Short mmCIF file of C-alpha atoms in Angstrom, two decimals:
data_model
loop_
_atom_site.label_atom_id
_atom_site.label_comp_id
_atom_site.label_asym_id
_atom_site.label_seq_id
_atom_site.Cartn_x
_atom_site.Cartn_y
_atom_site.Cartn_z
CA UNK G 21 0.89 -0.46 -6.61
CA UNK G 22 2.35 -1.55 -10.18
CA UNK G 23 1.04 -2.28 -13.78
CA UNK G 24 1.76 -4.92 -15.97
CA UNK G 25 4.79 -3.14 -17.56
CA UNK G 26 6.51 -2.76 -14.18
CA UNK G 27 5.94 -6.41 -13.35
CA UNK G 28 7.37 -7.42 -16.83
CA UNK G 29 10.53 -5.11 -15.95
CA UNK G 30 10.83 -6.87 -12.58
CA UNK G 31 10.74 -10.32 -14.20
CA UNK G 32 13.50 -9.31 -16.80
CA UNK G 33 15.55 -7.97 -14.03
CA UNK G 34 15.30 -11.16 -11.76
CA UNK G 35 15.91 -13.41 -15.05
CA UNK G 36 19.09 -11.33 -15.75
CA UNK G 37 20.23 -11.38 -12.20
CA UNK G 38 20.02 -15.29 -12.24
CA UNK G 39 21.73 -15.55 -15.66
CA UNK G 40 24.62 -13.39 -14.34
CA UNK G 41 24.85 -15.59 -11.18
CA UNK G 42 23.69 -13.14 -8.72
CA UNK G 43 20.69 -15.03 -7.85
CA UNK G 44 22.66 -18.33 -7.34
CA UNK G 45 19.69 -20.34 -6.28
CA UNK G 46 17.59 -19.10 -8.92
CA UNK G 47 14.14 -17.29 -8.86
CA UNK G 48 10.34 -17.93 -8.66
CA UNK G 49 7.60 -16.10 -10.35
CA UNK G 50 4.20 -15.66 -8.54
CA UNK G 51 0.84 -15.66 -10.31
CA UNK G 52 -2.35 -15.03 -9.47
CA UNK G 53 -5.54 -16.38 -11.28
CA UNK G 54 -9.45 -15.41 -10.72
CA UNK G 55 -8.83 -11.91 -10.86
CA UNK G 56 -11.50 -9.17 -11.72
CA UNK G 57 -11.81 -9.09 -15.57
CA UNK G 58 -9.54 -12.04 -16.07
CA UNK G 59 -10.78 -14.46 -18.65
CA UNK G 60 -9.44 -17.98 -19.42
CA UNK G 61 -7.90 -16.82 -22.59
CA UNK G 62 -6.11 -14.12 -20.94
CA UNK G 63 -4.68 -16.41 -18.36
CA UNK G 64 -3.39 -18.60 -20.99
CA UNK G 65 -1.34 -15.63 -22.28
CA UNK G 66 -0.06 -14.97 -18.73
CA UNK G 67 0.98 -18.73 -18.39
CA UNK G 68 2.79 -18.60 -21.93
CA UNK G 69 4.59 -15.38 -20.77
CA UNK G 70 5.73 -16.93 -17.38
CA UNK G 71 7.13 -19.87 -19.39
CA UNK G 72 9.12 -17.51 -21.83
CA UNK G 73 10.44 -15.86 -18.88
CA UNK G 74 12.11 -18.99 -18.05
CA UNK G 75 11.92 -19.03 -14.25
CA UNK G 76 13.40 -21.85 -11.98
CA UNK G 77 9.98 -21.97 -10.13
CA UNK G 78 6.17 -20.76 -10.67
CA UNK G 79 3.56 -20.46 -8.01
CA UNK G 80 0.28 -20.02 -9.34
CA UNK G 81 -2.47 -19.08 -6.92
CA UNK G 82 -6.29 -18.67 -7.17
CA UNK G 83 -7.56 -15.43 -5.66
CA UNK G 84 -9.56 -16.08 -2.57
CA UNK G 85 -11.73 -13.28 -1.31
CA UNK G 86 -11.64 -13.02 2.82
CA UNK G 87 -14.14 -11.18 4.77
CA UNK G 88 -12.87 -7.85 6.15
CA UNK G 89 -10.81 -6.96 2.84
CA UNK G 90 -11.36 -4.39 0.30
CA UNK G 91 -12.24 -7.13 -2.15
CA UNK G 92 -15.07 -8.60 0.13
CA UNK G 93 -16.40 -4.91 0.40
CA UNK G 94 -16.41 -4.71 -3.45
CA UNK G 95 -17.55 -8.14 -4.46
CA UNK G 96 -18.88 -9.90 -1.52
CA UNK G 97 -17.26 -12.94 0.27
CA UNK G 98 -17.97 -15.51 -2.36
CA UNK G 99 -17.82 -15.59 -6.26
CA UNK G 100 -21.65 -16.20 -6.57
CA UNK G 101 -22.07 -12.58 -5.42
CA UNK G 102 -20.57 -10.48 -8.17
CA UNK G 103 -20.52 -6.80 -8.73
CA UNK G 104 -21.33 -6.55 -12.35
CA UNK G 105 -22.72 -2.93 -12.16
CA UNK G 106 -25.99 -3.92 -13.95
CA UNK G 107 -28.04 -3.26 -10.85
CA UNK G 108 -26.50 -1.19 -8.28
CA UNK G 109 -29.28 -1.37 -5.82
CA UNK G 110 -29.74 -4.99 -5.82
CA UNK G 111 -25.87 -5.76 -5.71
CA UNK G 112 -25.34 -3.18 -2.92
CA UNK G 113 -27.94 -5.06 -0.74
CA UNK G 114 -26.39 -8.40 -1.67
CA UNK G 115 -22.88 -7.57 -0.48
CA UNK G 116 -23.98 -5.10 2.23
CA UNK G 117 -21.83 -2.19 1.07
CA UNK G 118 -22.51 0.96 -0.78
CA UNK G 119 -22.42 0.46 -4.48
CA UNK G 120 -20.21 3.02 -6.63
CA UNK G 121 -21.19 4.86 -9.72
CA UNK G 122 -17.93 3.15 -11.47
CA UNK G 123 -18.85 -0.56 -12.42
CA UNK G 124 -16.20 -3.13 -11.40
CA UNK G 125 -14.98 -5.83 -13.70
CA UNK G 126 -16.64 -9.09 -12.78
CA UNK G 127 -14.84 -12.00 -11.11
CA UNK G 128 -14.53 -15.06 -13.02
CA UNK G 129 -17.09 -17.71 -12.00
CA UNK G 130 -16.16 -20.95 -10.06
CA UNK G 131 -16.19 -22.90 -13.40
CA UNK G 132 -13.75 -20.43 -14.98
CA UNK G 133 -11.55 -20.19 -11.89
CA UNK G 134 -11.57 -24.16 -12.04
CA UNK G 135 -10.66 -24.11 -15.60
CA UNK G 136 -7.71 -21.59 -15.16
CA UNK G 137 -6.12 -23.99 -12.50
CA UNK G 138 -6.59 -26.78 -15.09
CA UNK G 139 -4.86 -24.69 -17.71
CA UNK G 140 -1.96 -23.72 -15.37
CA UNK G 141 -1.16 -27.27 -14.48
CA UNK G 142 -1.46 -28.92 -17.83
CA UNK G 143 0.40 -26.09 -19.84
CA UNK G 144 3.17 -25.75 -17.09
CA UNK G 145 3.58 -29.48 -16.96
CA UNK G 146 3.90 -29.65 -20.92
CA UNK G 147 6.61 -27.22 -20.68
CA UNK G 148 8.75 -29.32 -18.21
CA UNK G 149 7.43 -28.04 -14.83
CA UNK G 150 6.96 -30.50 -11.99
CA UNK G 151 3.58 -29.81 -10.36
CA UNK G 152 3.99 -30.49 -6.84
CA UNK G 153 1.70 -29.44 -3.61
CA UNK G 154 -1.37 -27.41 -4.98
CA UNK G 155 0.07 -24.35 -6.45
CA UNK G 156 3.73 -24.83 -6.88
CA UNK G 157 5.73 -25.84 -10.22
CA UNK G 158 9.39 -26.63 -10.26
CA UNK G 159 11.65 -26.42 -13.49
CA UNK G 160 15.06 -27.04 -11.93
CA UNK G 161 14.23 -28.00 -8.34
CA UNK G 162 11.42 -27.58 -6.01
CA UNK G 163 11.46 -24.75 -3.56
CA UNK G 164 13.25 -25.17 -0.20
CA UNK G 165 11.74 -22.12 0.96
CA UNK G 166 8.25 -23.46 0.58
CA UNK G 167 9.27 -26.81 2.19
CA UNK G 168 10.36 -25.21 5.27
CA UNK G 169 6.98 -24.11 5.98
CA UNK G 170 5.95 -27.76 6.33
CA UNK G 171 8.88 -28.79 8.16
CA UNK G 172 8.25 -29.42 12.03
CA UNK G 173 10.31 -26.86 13.78
CA UNK G 174 11.28 -24.99 10.64
CA UNK G 175 12.44 -21.53 10.95
CA UNK G 176 12.22 -18.57 8.65
CA UNK G 177 12.48 -14.78 8.67
CA UNK G 178 10.10 -12.33 7.12
CA UNK G 179 10.27 -8.48 7.33
CA UNK G 180 7.31 -7.02 5.26
CA UNK G 181 4.20 -5.48 6.40
CA UNK G 182 2.32 -7.98 8.33
CA UNK G 183 4.68 -10.75 7.57
CA UNK G 184 4.91 -13.83 9.88
CA UNK G 185 8.26 -15.62 10.82
CA UNK G 186 8.91 -18.65 12.88
CA UNK G 187 11.79 -19.52 15.25
CA UNK G 188 12.69 -22.96 16.28
CA UNK G 189 12.29 -23.60 19.90
CA UNK G 190 15.09 -25.59 21.06
CA UNK G 191 13.76 -25.99 24.68
CA UNK G 192 11.08 -28.27 23.39
CA UNK G 193 11.59 -32.22 23.49
CA UNK G 194 9.94 -32.32 19.79
CA UNK G 195 10.44 -30.04 16.71
CA UNK G 196 8.29 -26.83 17.27
CA UNK G 197 8.55 -23.19 16.23
CA UNK G 198 7.30 -20.22 17.71
CA UNK G 199 5.43 -17.66 15.43
CA UNK G 200 5.64 -14.11 15.46
CA UNK G 201 4.45 -11.28 13.05
CA UNK G 202 5.33 -7.82 11.99
CA UNK G 203 2.73 -5.04 12.49
CA UNK G 204 -0.29 -5.05 10.11
CA UNK G 205 -0.94 -1.45 9.69
CA UNK G 206 1.50 0.87 7.81
CA UNK G 207 1.80 3.37 10.70
CA UNK G 208 2.71 0.71 13.26
CA UNK G 209 5.11 -0.96 10.66
CA UNK G 210 6.88 2.42 10.30
CA UNK G 211 7.33 2.82 13.98
CA UNK G 212 8.69 -0.71 14.11
CA UNK G 213 11.22 -0.14 11.28
CA UNK G 214 12.22 3.11 13.17
CA UNK G 215 12.61 1.27 16.40
CA UNK G 216 15.24 -1.19 14.85
CA UNK G 217 18.55 -0.86 16.38
CA UNK G 218 20.45 -0.85 13.05
CA UNK G 219 19.55 -0.76 9.36
CA UNK G 220 21.45 -0.19 6.05
CA UNK G 221 21.71 3.53 5.62
CA UNK G 222 21.36 4.33 9.19
CA UNK G 223 24.63 5.65 10.77
CA UNK G 224 26.31 3.03 12.97
CA UNK G 225 26.77 5.70 15.74
CA UNK G 226 23.15 6.61 15.76
CA UNK G 227 22.28 2.91 16.07
CA UNK G 228 24.98 2.68 18.84
CA UNK G 229 23.40 5.56 20.58
CA UNK G 230 19.92 3.98 20.59
CA UNK G 231 21.23 0.82 21.84
CA UNK G 232 22.94 2.68 24.70
CA UNK G 233 19.73 4.72 25.39
CA UNK G 234 17.80 1.42 25.56
CA UNK G 235 20.34 -0.17 28.00
CA UNK G 236 20.45 3.10 30.07
CA UNK G 237 16.53 3.14 30.32
CA UNK G 238 16.72 -0.77 31.37
CA UNK G 239 19.15 0.04 34.03
CA UNK G 240 17.08 3.02 35.36
CA UNK G 241 14.03 0.69 35.44
CA UNK G 242 15.95 -1.89 37.29
CA UNK G 243 17.39 0.65 39.65
CA UNK G 244 13.98 2.08 40.34
CA UNK G 245 12.66 -1.32 41.03
CA UNK G 246 15.47 -2.01 43.51
CA UNK G 247 14.81 1.33 45.26
CA UNK G 248 11.18 0.40 45.48
CA UNK G 249 11.91 -3.01 46.81
CA UNK G 250 14.32 -1.37 49.27
CA UNK G 251 11.77 1.27 50.53
CA UNK G 252 9.28 -1.61 50.90
CA UNK G 253 11.79 -3.55 53.06
CA UNK G 254 12.54 -0.50 55.21
CA UNK G 255 8.63 0.10 55.65
CA UNK G 256 8.11 -3.46 56.89
CA UNK G 257 11.17 -3.20 59.17
CA UNK G 258 9.71 -0.07 60.64
CA UNK G 259 6.24 -1.70 61.09
#
């Protein structure tokens, strides 16, 4: 978790890295509208601050509440079911969740969310950004990273919790990519990271030992399989 100050520090660090040539391909700033307690006025201030940060690219997304998430438990699956804290019993029955004693800030209405989208588009375009796709704005150039998602057979590598990657399948006659994902729970993800053969900070000898252990285990498995097949053949010969 982070607060506004930590986010601002990260933005300044990214801007400095780009100006120093460390981020040679620039940097992008992601924003989310439609958040609890957010107003059209506060969203305008966010957009203005984003422009002042001078990113190469901006993505401005509208919060979508999905079933099964914490937001869905707090607010319901749609904006027309809002937790305002005015009547705990009524709201609790509407969203099928136990109301808490502490009121949660309400979500913006559908009309307010639509106005936030319009504000982002007009303000960023006036500042020289090219509005393309639904949520993307380019100042210097469009995102190659984003375009790869729509490219038939495009490949990308993602390593975060629950992140999805794609690998081009060269065995097909037409462009296609096979998708795979990282574990979605923290416990499983930590186990996945620990299973990697090499990571920065892990001694190379330990990584090599892990590889050797896996190879030995595979050989033992193959040997056991061969022994089993041999025993089966001997049994058939005896009969």
